[in-house]
Amino acid sequence: QVQLVESGGGLVQPGGSLRLSCAASGFTFSSYSMSWYRQAPGKERELVARINRVGGSTNYADSVKGRFTISRDNANNTVYLQMNSLKPEDTAVYYCNGVVRLYNYWGQGTQVTVSS
């Protein structure tokens, strides 16, 4: 049974940093690319960052390039999202995502609020 469990969200001031974690289980983690998405109130869910199976290739939304870094630890079945220089417009629920055997799996989401 595939499970993705996010943690690390919270309230942070503009310019601050947070690191999100996603613990994966139920599949061979090192065989699949992983992604982070986010959804702000009243907006569609959008791709934030993606990392390939071994971590050698990453992609980012233009809005987070240079501020966010996605990484993974295949030994511990975990994917991370380091978020620096946070802005109020980064406020959203952040979701971990993996497409495993052609099925789209999501975590429960973790709230990130950037506000003074």
PDB file of C-alpha atoms in Angstrom, residues 10 21 35-36 43 46 51 73 82 85:
ATOM      1  CA  GLY A  10       3.943  25.961   9.415  1.00  0.00           C
ATOM      2  CA  SER A  21       9.695  16.276   4.161  1.00  0.00           C
ATOM      3  CA  SER A  35       7.260  15.801  -7.111  1.00  0.00           C
ATOM      4  CA  TRP A  36       5.969  18.563  -4.884  1.00  0.00           C
ATOM      5  CA  LYS A  43      -6.454  28.289  -7.284  1.00  0.00           C
ATOM      6  CA  GLU A  46       0.354  23.493  -9.502  1.00  0.00           C
ATOM      7  CA  ILE A  51      13.227  15.162  -9.068  1.00  0.00           C
ATOM      8  CA  ASP A  73      17.344  10.370   0.227  1.00  0.00           C
ATOM      9  CA  GLN A  82      13.906  23.311   1.040  1.00  0.00           C
ATOM     10  CA  SER A  85      13.254  33.539   0.803  1.00  0.00           C
TER      11      SER A  85
END
